Amino acid sequence: MRITVNGETEEITEGLTLLDLIRERGLNPDIVVAELNRDIVARDNFAAVRLNPGDSLELLHFVGGG
Amino acid sequence: MQQDKLVIGGVELDSRLFIGTGKYSDDALIPAVCEASASQVITVAMRRVDRGGTGVMGHIPSSMRLLPNTSGARNAEEAVRLARLARAAGCGDWIKIEVISDTRHLLPDGYETAKATEILAKEGFTVLPYINPDLYVARACVNAGAAAVMPLGAPIGTNRGLRTREMIGILIEEIELPIVVDAGIGRPSQACEAMEMGAAACLVNTGIASSDDPVTMAMAFRRAVEAGRAAYLAGAGAVSHGEAVASSPLTGFLR
């Protein structure tokens, strides 16, 4: 199924949770912030949120800045 | 000096030097810079994460208070969105509002900044808006619930120093909140001057990160900020614009 991650359309396996996707991308869920269809997903809910076709997901983290 | 705390949003700080995490040749320098600066507040930015991305958090000592910025925001709505995401990261509720739509001079949009400040202050954030040193923008931010205001000394990343000196002086005089001079400070002497004028603190990123030896420069900024603060508290002597004024007695000369 297709979803949008950080502005790019991607093919992902059906039934993945947000936590699965974060781990699959080699990311540490403890430092990632997620916004799904414009709603912030609390970190505690990463494992409970299942991704659906057409979802638009933003994954962010802190980088160097002034 | 022992009692000279800076209080922002109910938090007491011993250090009046805030530092950034941008532009280091190697982020592994950041822990040593934190130590040498004795700073307690450090800025970060929020960006999309690539596959395998690790970000900067692994280099920031846990004792530091995080001040995420809303860089990348072009209006109040985008700043509010970034601020909420930053809070969801679980590192506190301090936020530096940075709203910029001019990519050449990187000057902040005062109107959008005040709007974002009002929304976020109501949501319980400790809001530190980055502004032009304009009295009316500063007052709008105060009325909007800011915890401090952060006027620029010179455009971001320029190391040109206190080009806005007189305007910052007016804010120090008129605004009750702490004035944190942010942006443009390239040398310790410039930070010292801001502190002598009565600024509550300075935020320095490029001035430290772009130096040849950021750890030593962080130490130099720490000393400069401490010296400037001590001088402000001590109260500088009057300036004479006319004739010289002898420091030694003018009587009893050996003849």
Coordinates of C-alpha atoms in Angstrom, one line a residue, chain A residues 6-7 10 24-27 30-35 38 40 43 58-66, chain B residues 21-22 43-57 69 81 84-85 88-89 96 205:
Chain A
N6 CA 8.1 13.3 4.7
G7 CA 6.6 14.4 1.4
E10 CA 6.3 5.2 -0.6
E24 CA 12.3 -0.4 9.7
R25 CA 13.8 3.0 8.7
G26 CA 16.7 2.5 11.2
L27 CA 15.4 5.2 13.5
D30 CA 12.8 7.6 21.5
I31 CA 14.1 10.6 19.5
V32 CA 11.6 10.7 16.7
V33 CA 8.4 12.8 16.7
A34 CA 5.6 11.8 14.4
E35 CA 2.7 13.7 12.9
R38 CA -1.5 16.5 10.7
I40 CA 0.8 14.6 16.5
R43 CA 5.4 8.4 21.5
E58 CA 5.9 13.3 9.0
L59 CA 8.8 12.0 11.0
L60 CA 11.0 14.6 12.6
H61 CA 13.9 14.9 15.0
F62 CA 16.2 17.5 16.5
V63 CA 19.2 18.6 14.5
G64 CA 21.8 21.3 15.1
G65 CA 20.5 24.8 15.1
G66 CA 20.8 28.2 16.6
Chain B
T21 CA 24.2 23.4 18.2
G22 CA 24.3 24.5 14.5
T43 CA 19.1 25.5 21.1
V44 CA 18.2 22.9 18.5
A45 CA 16.2 22.9 15.3
M46 CA 13.5 20.4 14.2
R47 CA 13.7 18.8 10.7
R48 CA 12.5 15.8 8.8
V49 CA 14.5 12.7 9.6
D50 CA 16.1 10.6 6.9
R51 CA 16.5 6.8 7.1
G52 CA 19.1 6.0 9.7
G53 CA 19.2 9.6 10.9
T54 CA 20.5 10.1 14.5
G55 CA 20.2 13.9 14.9
V56 CA 22.0 16.0 17.5
M57 CA 20.4 14.8 20.8
N69 CA 13.6 26.9 17.7
R81 CA 3.0 23.5 14.4
R84 CA 3.9 21.5 19.3
L85 CA 6.0 18.9 17.6
A88 CA 6.0 16.2 21.7
A89 CA 9.6 15.2 21.7
K96 CA 12.3 30.0 20.6
N205 CA 26.0 29.9 18.2

